């Protein structure tokens, strides 16, 4: 409060001066302000000119205020060119993640919503240490992988609140899906690792790498003031340019530092004291620094008199001040900037600061003022031309005298070990670069048969650009950088110095062949002093064995107790991560067990041997399932009973619990028939979770196809809990997510989510303990849930279409919840539009106590073809059933339909191309209206078929804009095809039903405007309303639409699909059906007037009907009737007829038309097959000349024509109408 009072007058002066137009750096300060991210496009990006240097240690802090729970990004720093995240902060739900050099570090930490949190991370490349602090307290401390780079990539791109990528033009683009919903304040970065004490001191010092100043940032949304974001501080650095002007030319004999100090002490109030002043050499002009950068390095000037030549010159200054008592940073910045904006007069000198150059920064410490000031050297460092290739400093505990070892030839001792960290650049594009690097390293070091390469790890540093090395510039491709770490075992017992020199010389020689070049960029070699593995006794199912002490990397052998002719193995292993030795698990596969599973009945489980019993069961299970694919029923009963005794005897340690979960998982993924003990196993895992003893707030255990998570919740602070699992059937390893809040939907990238409402705290058991155990379980297999309704192949009416997830609370029966438990499950196979899904729970009392699925108390809310949401009023095991009684399409039928679709579209595309070439090449064929309409229809169908064939290929590029363009174009050609089918019907109606004179000027141009314009308007409206309505369907969605597992760019919005596709097609098909019926009635009536009929006339009638069916697209109507028992047959007919529509157009309107065949014979045939032009010339010319004056669609002559009635219909529909139907 004192600081505020002392500066209140100055604050008022500052505000008045700013209103009068004063400009200073204070207006660009972000102190006391926040950045709001509310879902709208908002990206704060570091100015390209604000360079982040190559840092070997750093600290970064920010204030974070989250308002929603989805995946979020705090900040994202990427190396030049994009690639992986060099440094970043983000999170999902209750997990907080930090990225360093592309490696993700996660910790379970729930940053409560609607609260400000201080999040800091520090890193030291020298110490290989990463620490994360939340609200001043260390929450994460880990050693960084030594194979990673120990230097932050310079000149990268940094964004706040959003993740980003670099496009092909080098521009920073926002990457959607990870945007922060909340606020950010006080983001700063320093070039040193801050200590825990400094962070706990709530330092207000601004960053020396990245500052909280508007001039360093590009932004699309404005900062907002926040009265809660105040930070009081005392130490400040002022950078500015000022000009010295003399009113007495020729008289400048004064001390510049004295003048500057008098100036500042005169204008500053008593609570701001000047500590130190550094001044630059004089300059003719005031070089206003760029808004993003700091002033140039100052060189202090001695307090000597100015020469006459220095008047009317500019100086840059660096002034350190102390504000006592401390005041809010933004207030101090505004006050000082306002005070410096006025011209100061000192005798005959006027000092004027450039307001645009003023920068007031809070700093950590004030510099020590040396007396006298030291001389500044102009060349303090040598520019770094590239990574060095020198050996590290020799370890102090290693002898490097080079003296020979005092050992005789029969002496036995440990080998010598070294740790090698190697950075390589590779030029060329081999298919397996890691194999080439491994081969090169081993060939280089193992050539003399005195060294062995161990534990080799190779990683590519994606996105890091390479520089020239040792003056050698490679021009034939962008190199890639790889980091290798490995151990070298040398067993010739040479001196350490000799081995170091040999390894260094060997690995710096490089590698080159015809197309591949490997160059060593950096090399570090360390001698490792290893310890032996001490003698150890192990008790296993193979007997008790005593393993003698062993040297590192030595394999000990021991004779089996049965059979004695075999031996077991065990290695004293050197660990690549810790450089220490430890025994591996004994390999006793050549031995035979001394006990079998049935012998477990003779073992009494106690609290002292529970862990050994579980380990024995695990070994016996491994042996039994290694020899056969299943356990017998008696073996299964024994194992389950013994596990039950372990769970009942005492509390379970997490290690024992993990072993039990692994045993259950091994049984489930085998072919063992577990239905008789299913209820026992489910109860066993539930009681194990309730009895597990752990000190953390939660613990999760996963095994193949099985996952458990136990959470201790505070009864008084419970506001909901969400459990999610991501599961891939290919690797069977579930990944667990826990969110300490209620999430009403599917967590990102999960297959199953169960959300518990806050109402559950009413059901928590009462007692002295203030915590309650909530347990979640996930089952990736349905072996424990065999219901005759789903498992009996002959009687089943439903199938389990999701994985199983459950929730329970210890010692509590939960039912009749008002809010309900939300369970969201991803379908294992996509739901077809007509399929019915049902939410169910596992009822242990059903089917005579064997259990079964029951839907009581669960409400089904189908969300999409890929997932279903359930709302249940109780807790148990939940799943989703799919009704299979509706004769679904099998996988085999779907595959066949896919092949037919692509084959039919390919055939149609070829013959549509032939049709178009025919009508466009021969002018006589396209003189009448039907032919011109046919040409437009063929063009639309050809575009539709070609886009369908190319869609999957185009979507494979995963290009957002390309996919939208592809989907919109496919939509356009589909609508255009049906529009031209409708125009065919319109023309047919005019020509064959409205037989009186109808005058329509510009007939075909109007048809073209409708045929191509209406689809364009529809697609444009969709793009204008929501361009994201188009996109790429995930494989499950494309399987539903197109019976294919490939990605497919198409309409993703159901509303747009049903309105612009289904409804549009339905209207066209209904109208065309009406015209078709009218035409058939006309044919029937006119045929009844003829006195005789013959087979040829009937065949012509049949051809006319088939031709009309193709032109009007009536075969598409089968899609609306593809349900019920005949669904599969109708789907086959629908696919065959519609994909081959283009071929049928060619067949009826090219191959079967007499005038088309004549044109082919006249122009494409030779010899006796060729037809002369004269045979058709005179009639064509005469009729053509007559028709140029005819503007009628039809005339009375059509009705009174003496030709066949069927001929009229056929000609009108196929395009061979008599020549008086000419286009205008």
Short mmCIF file of C-alpha atoms in Angstrom, two decimals, residues 506-716:
data_model
loop_
_atom_site.label_atom_id
_atom_site.label_comp_id
_atom_site.label_asym_id
_atom_site.label_seq_id
_atom_site.Cartn_x
_atom_site.Cartn_y
_atom_site.Cartn_z
CA UNK A 506 37.87 -45.11 -35.44
CA UNK A 507 34.55 -43.29 -35.12
CA UNK A 508 35.74 -39.98 -36.57
CA UNK A 509 36.95 -41.53 -39.81
CA UNK A 510 33.46 -41.48 -41.35
CA UNK A 511 31.90 -43.76 -43.95
CA UNK A 512 31.30 -43.39 -47.66
CA UNK A 513 30.05 -45.56 -50.50
CA UNK A 514 28.37 -44.83 -53.83
CA UNK A 515 25.31 -43.07 -52.44
CA UNK A 516 25.64 -42.87 -48.64
CA UNK A 517 27.95 -40.70 -46.56
CA UNK A 518 28.17 -40.83 -42.76
CA UNK A 519 30.00 -38.07 -40.91
CA UNK A 520 30.64 -37.81 -37.18
CA UNK A 521 29.36 -34.49 -35.84
CA UNK A 522 30.03 -34.95 -32.12
CA UNK A 523 31.64 -37.68 -30.05
CA UNK A 524 31.83 -38.19 -26.28
CA UNK A 525 33.55 -41.23 -24.74
CA UNK A 526 33.47 -42.09 -21.05
CA UNK A 527 35.26 -44.87 -19.19
CA UNK A 528 32.86 -46.78 -16.95
CA UNK A 529 34.05 -48.35 -13.71
CA UNK A 530 31.68 -51.25 -13.27
CA UNK A 531 30.90 -53.45 -10.28
CA UNK A 532 30.45 -57.20 -10.24
CA UNK A 533 27.10 -58.90 -9.72
CA UNK A 534 27.29 -60.43 -6.26
CA UNK A 535 26.40 -63.99 -5.31
CA UNK A 536 22.65 -64.54 -5.13
CA UNK A 537 20.34 -67.40 -4.17
CA UNK A 538 17.08 -67.86 -6.07
CA UNK A 539 14.15 -70.20 -5.34
CA UNK A 540 12.05 -71.06 -8.38
CA UNK A 541 9.85 -73.84 -9.65
CA UNK A 542 13.03 -75.33 -11.11
CA UNK A 543 14.64 -75.62 -7.69
CA UNK A 544 16.93 -73.55 -5.54
CA UNK A 545 20.10 -72.25 -7.17
CA UNK A 546 23.11 -70.29 -5.94
CA UNK A 547 24.50 -67.98 -8.62
CA UNK A 548 28.18 -67.12 -8.00
CA UNK A 549 29.62 -63.63 -8.30
CA UNK A 550 30.15 -62.58 -11.92
CA UNK A 551 31.97 -59.90 -13.88
CA UNK A 552 29.93 -57.47 -16.00
CA UNK A 553 28.56 -58.91 -19.24
CA UNK A 554 29.54 -62.43 -18.18
CA UNK A 555 26.99 -65.21 -18.61
CA UNK A 556 26.94 -67.60 -15.67
CA UNK A 557 25.80 -71.15 -16.24
CA UNK A 558 24.51 -73.62 -13.71
CA UNK A 559 23.41 -77.23 -14.01
CA UNK A 560 19.70 -78.01 -13.92
CA UNK A 561 18.43 -80.16 -11.12
CA UNK A 562 16.29 -81.92 -13.69
CA UNK A 563 17.57 -83.07 -16.13
CA UNK A 564 21.17 -82.81 -14.97
CA UNK A 565 22.40 -82.84 -18.57
CA UNK A 566 20.96 -79.37 -19.18
CA UNK A 567 22.07 -75.99 -17.90
CA UNK A 568 20.50 -72.65 -17.04
CA UNK A 569 21.84 -69.21 -17.88
CA UNK A 570 22.02 -65.83 -16.22
CA UNK A 571 23.78 -62.66 -17.34
CA UNK A 572 25.39 -59.94 -15.25
CA UNK A 573 23.94 -57.20 -17.45
CA UNK A 574 25.32 -53.67 -17.95
CA UNK A 575 22.35 -51.29 -18.12
CA UNK A 576 22.44 -48.68 -20.89
CA UNK A 577 20.44 -46.13 -18.89
CA UNK A 578 22.32 -46.21 -15.59
CA UNK A 579 25.73 -47.66 -16.56
CA UNK A 580 25.36 -50.09 -13.64
CA UNK A 581 25.25 -53.88 -13.49
CA UNK A 582 22.51 -56.18 -12.22
CA UNK A 583 21.43 -59.79 -12.60
CA UNK A 584 18.89 -60.58 -15.28
CA UNK A 585 16.08 -63.06 -14.71
CA UNK A 586 17.41 -66.64 -14.90
CA UNK A 587 16.82 -68.43 -18.20
CA UNK A 588 15.82 -71.93 -17.15
CA UNK A 589 13.91 -72.97 -20.26
CA UNK A 590 16.17 -76.01 -20.71
CA UNK A 591 15.30 -77.22 -17.20
CA UNK A 592 12.15 -79.00 -16.21
CA UNK A 593 10.05 -77.72 -13.31
CA UNK A 594 10.24 -79.64 -10.07
CA UNK A 595 6.64 -78.66 -9.30
CA UNK A 596 3.50 -78.47 -11.38
CA UNK A 597 0.32 -76.47 -10.99
CA UNK A 598 -1.41 -79.17 -8.97
CA UNK A 599 1.36 -78.95 -6.35
CA UNK A 600 0.09 -75.50 -5.47
CA UNK A 601 -2.64 -77.23 -3.46
CA UNK A 602 0.04 -78.28 -0.96
CA UNK A 603 1.21 -74.73 -0.35
CA UNK A 604 -0.28 -72.69 2.47
CA UNK A 605 -0.39 -69.00 1.66
CA UNK A 606 0.82 -66.68 4.40
CA UNK A 607 1.59 -63.01 4.58
CA UNK A 608 5.28 -63.87 4.41
CA UNK A 609 5.20 -66.01 1.26
CA UNK A 610 2.38 -64.37 -0.71
CA UNK A 611 4.78 -62.70 -3.12
CA UNK A 612 6.70 -65.96 -3.69
CA UNK A 613 3.47 -67.85 -4.32
CA UNK A 614 2.34 -65.33 -6.92
CA UNK A 615 5.76 -65.48 -8.61
CA UNK A 616 5.58 -69.28 -8.63
CA UNK A 617 2.10 -69.19 -10.17
CA UNK A 618 3.38 -66.82 -12.87
CA UNK A 619 6.28 -69.17 -13.71
CA UNK A 620 3.99 -72.21 -13.79
CA UNK A 621 1.53 -70.39 -16.06
CA UNK A 622 4.34 -69.41 -18.41
CA UNK A 623 5.57 -72.98 -18.60
CA UNK A 624 2.13 -74.51 -19.07
CA UNK A 625 0.97 -72.02 -21.72
CA UNK A 626 4.33 -72.36 -23.43
CA UNK A 627 3.78 -76.10 -23.81
CA UNK A 628 0.06 -75.92 -24.65
CA UNK A 629 -2.47 -73.28 -25.65
CA UNK A 630 -4.67 -73.62 -22.58
CA UNK A 631 -5.02 -74.64 -18.98
CA UNK A 632 -7.12 -77.60 -18.05
CA UNK A 633 -10.18 -77.03 -15.89
CA UNK A 634 -8.46 -78.50 -12.81
CA UNK A 635 -5.35 -76.38 -13.36
CA UNK A 636 -7.50 -73.28 -13.78
CA UNK A 637 -9.41 -74.05 -10.57
CA UNK A 638 -6.14 -74.47 -8.64
CA UNK A 639 -4.68 -71.22 -9.93
CA UNK A 640 -7.84 -69.24 -9.23
CA UNK A 641 -8.19 -70.69 -5.75
CA UNK A 642 -4.59 -69.90 -4.83
CA UNK A 643 -4.93 -66.34 -6.14
CA UNK A 644 -8.09 -65.97 -4.08
CA UNK A 645 -6.14 -67.02 -0.98
CA UNK A 646 -3.43 -64.46 -1.72
CA UNK A 647 -6.01 -61.69 -2.04
CA UNK A 648 -7.82 -62.72 1.13
CA UNK A 649 -4.75 -63.21 3.32
CA UNK A 650 -3.56 -59.61 3.52
CA UNK A 651 -3.32 -56.26 1.83
CA UNK A 652 -1.82 -56.36 -1.65
CA UNK A 653 1.31 -54.47 -2.57
CA UNK A 654 1.29 -52.86 -6.02
CA UNK A 655 4.03 -55.20 -7.28
CA UNK A 656 2.04 -58.29 -6.25
CA UNK A 657 -1.11 -56.77 -7.71
CA UNK A 658 0.65 -56.22 -11.04
CA UNK A 659 1.74 -59.89 -11.05
CA UNK A 660 -1.84 -61.03 -10.36
CA UNK A 661 -3.17 -58.85 -13.18
CA UNK A 662 -0.56 -60.32 -15.53
CA UNK A 663 -1.55 -63.86 -14.55
CA UNK A 664 -5.23 -63.15 -15.21
CA UNK A 665 -4.35 -61.48 -18.52
CA UNK A 666 -2.23 -64.46 -19.63
CA UNK A 667 -5.14 -66.80 -18.92
CA UNK A 668 -7.62 -64.60 -20.78
CA UNK A 669 -5.53 -64.26 -23.95
CA UNK A 670 -4.93 -68.02 -24.05
CA UNK A 671 -7.53 -70.49 -25.25
CA UNK A 672 -8.47 -71.49 -21.72
CA UNK A 673 -12.19 -71.92 -21.16
CA UNK A 674 -12.80 -69.52 -18.27
CA UNK A 675 -16.60 -69.28 -18.22
CA UNK A 676 -17.03 -71.56 -15.16
CA UNK A 677 -14.78 -69.30 -13.04
CA UNK A 678 -15.70 -65.98 -14.69
CA UNK A 679 -17.61 -64.63 -11.71
CA UNK A 680 -14.81 -65.68 -9.34
CA UNK A 681 -12.17 -63.90 -11.43
CA UNK A 682 -14.28 -60.74 -11.70
CA UNK A 683 -14.81 -60.73 -7.94
CA UNK A 684 -11.12 -61.51 -7.39
CA UNK A 685 -9.85 -58.50 -9.34
CA UNK A 686 -12.41 -56.26 -7.67
CA UNK A 687 -11.36 -57.29 -4.14
CA UNK A 688 -7.69 -57.05 -5.06
CA UNK A 689 -8.19 -53.43 -6.13
CA UNK A 690 -10.04 -52.62 -2.91
CA UNK A 691 -7.31 -54.23 -0.75
CA UNK A 692 -4.31 -52.78 -2.57
CA UNK A 693 -2.00 -50.80 -0.32
CA UNK A 694 -0.48 -47.72 -1.93
CA UNK A 695 0.38 -44.26 -0.67
CA UNK A 696 -0.25 -42.23 -3.81
CA UNK A 697 -3.61 -40.74 -4.68
CA UNK A 698 -4.10 -43.26 -7.46
CA UNK A 699 -2.42 -46.20 -9.13
CA UNK A 700 -3.00 -47.89 -12.48
CA UNK A 701 -2.01 -51.38 -13.58
CA UNK A 702 -2.24 -52.67 -17.13
CA UNK A 703 -1.54 -55.97 -18.83
CA UNK A 704 -2.45 -57.36 -22.26
CA UNK A 705 -6.22 -56.77 -22.73
CA UNK A 706 -6.72 -55.86 -19.07
CA UNK A 707 -6.40 -52.61 -17.10
CA UNK A 708 -7.22 -51.55 -13.54
CA UNK A 709 -7.13 -48.13 -11.93
CA UNK A 710 -7.65 -47.41 -8.24
CA UNK A 711 -8.27 -43.85 -7.04
CA UNK A 712 -8.50 -42.66 -3.44
CA UNK A 713 -10.92 -39.73 -3.35
CA UNK A 714 -11.65 -37.25 -0.62
CA UNK A 715 -15.29 -37.60 0.37
CA UNK A 716 -15.60 -33.89 1.06
#
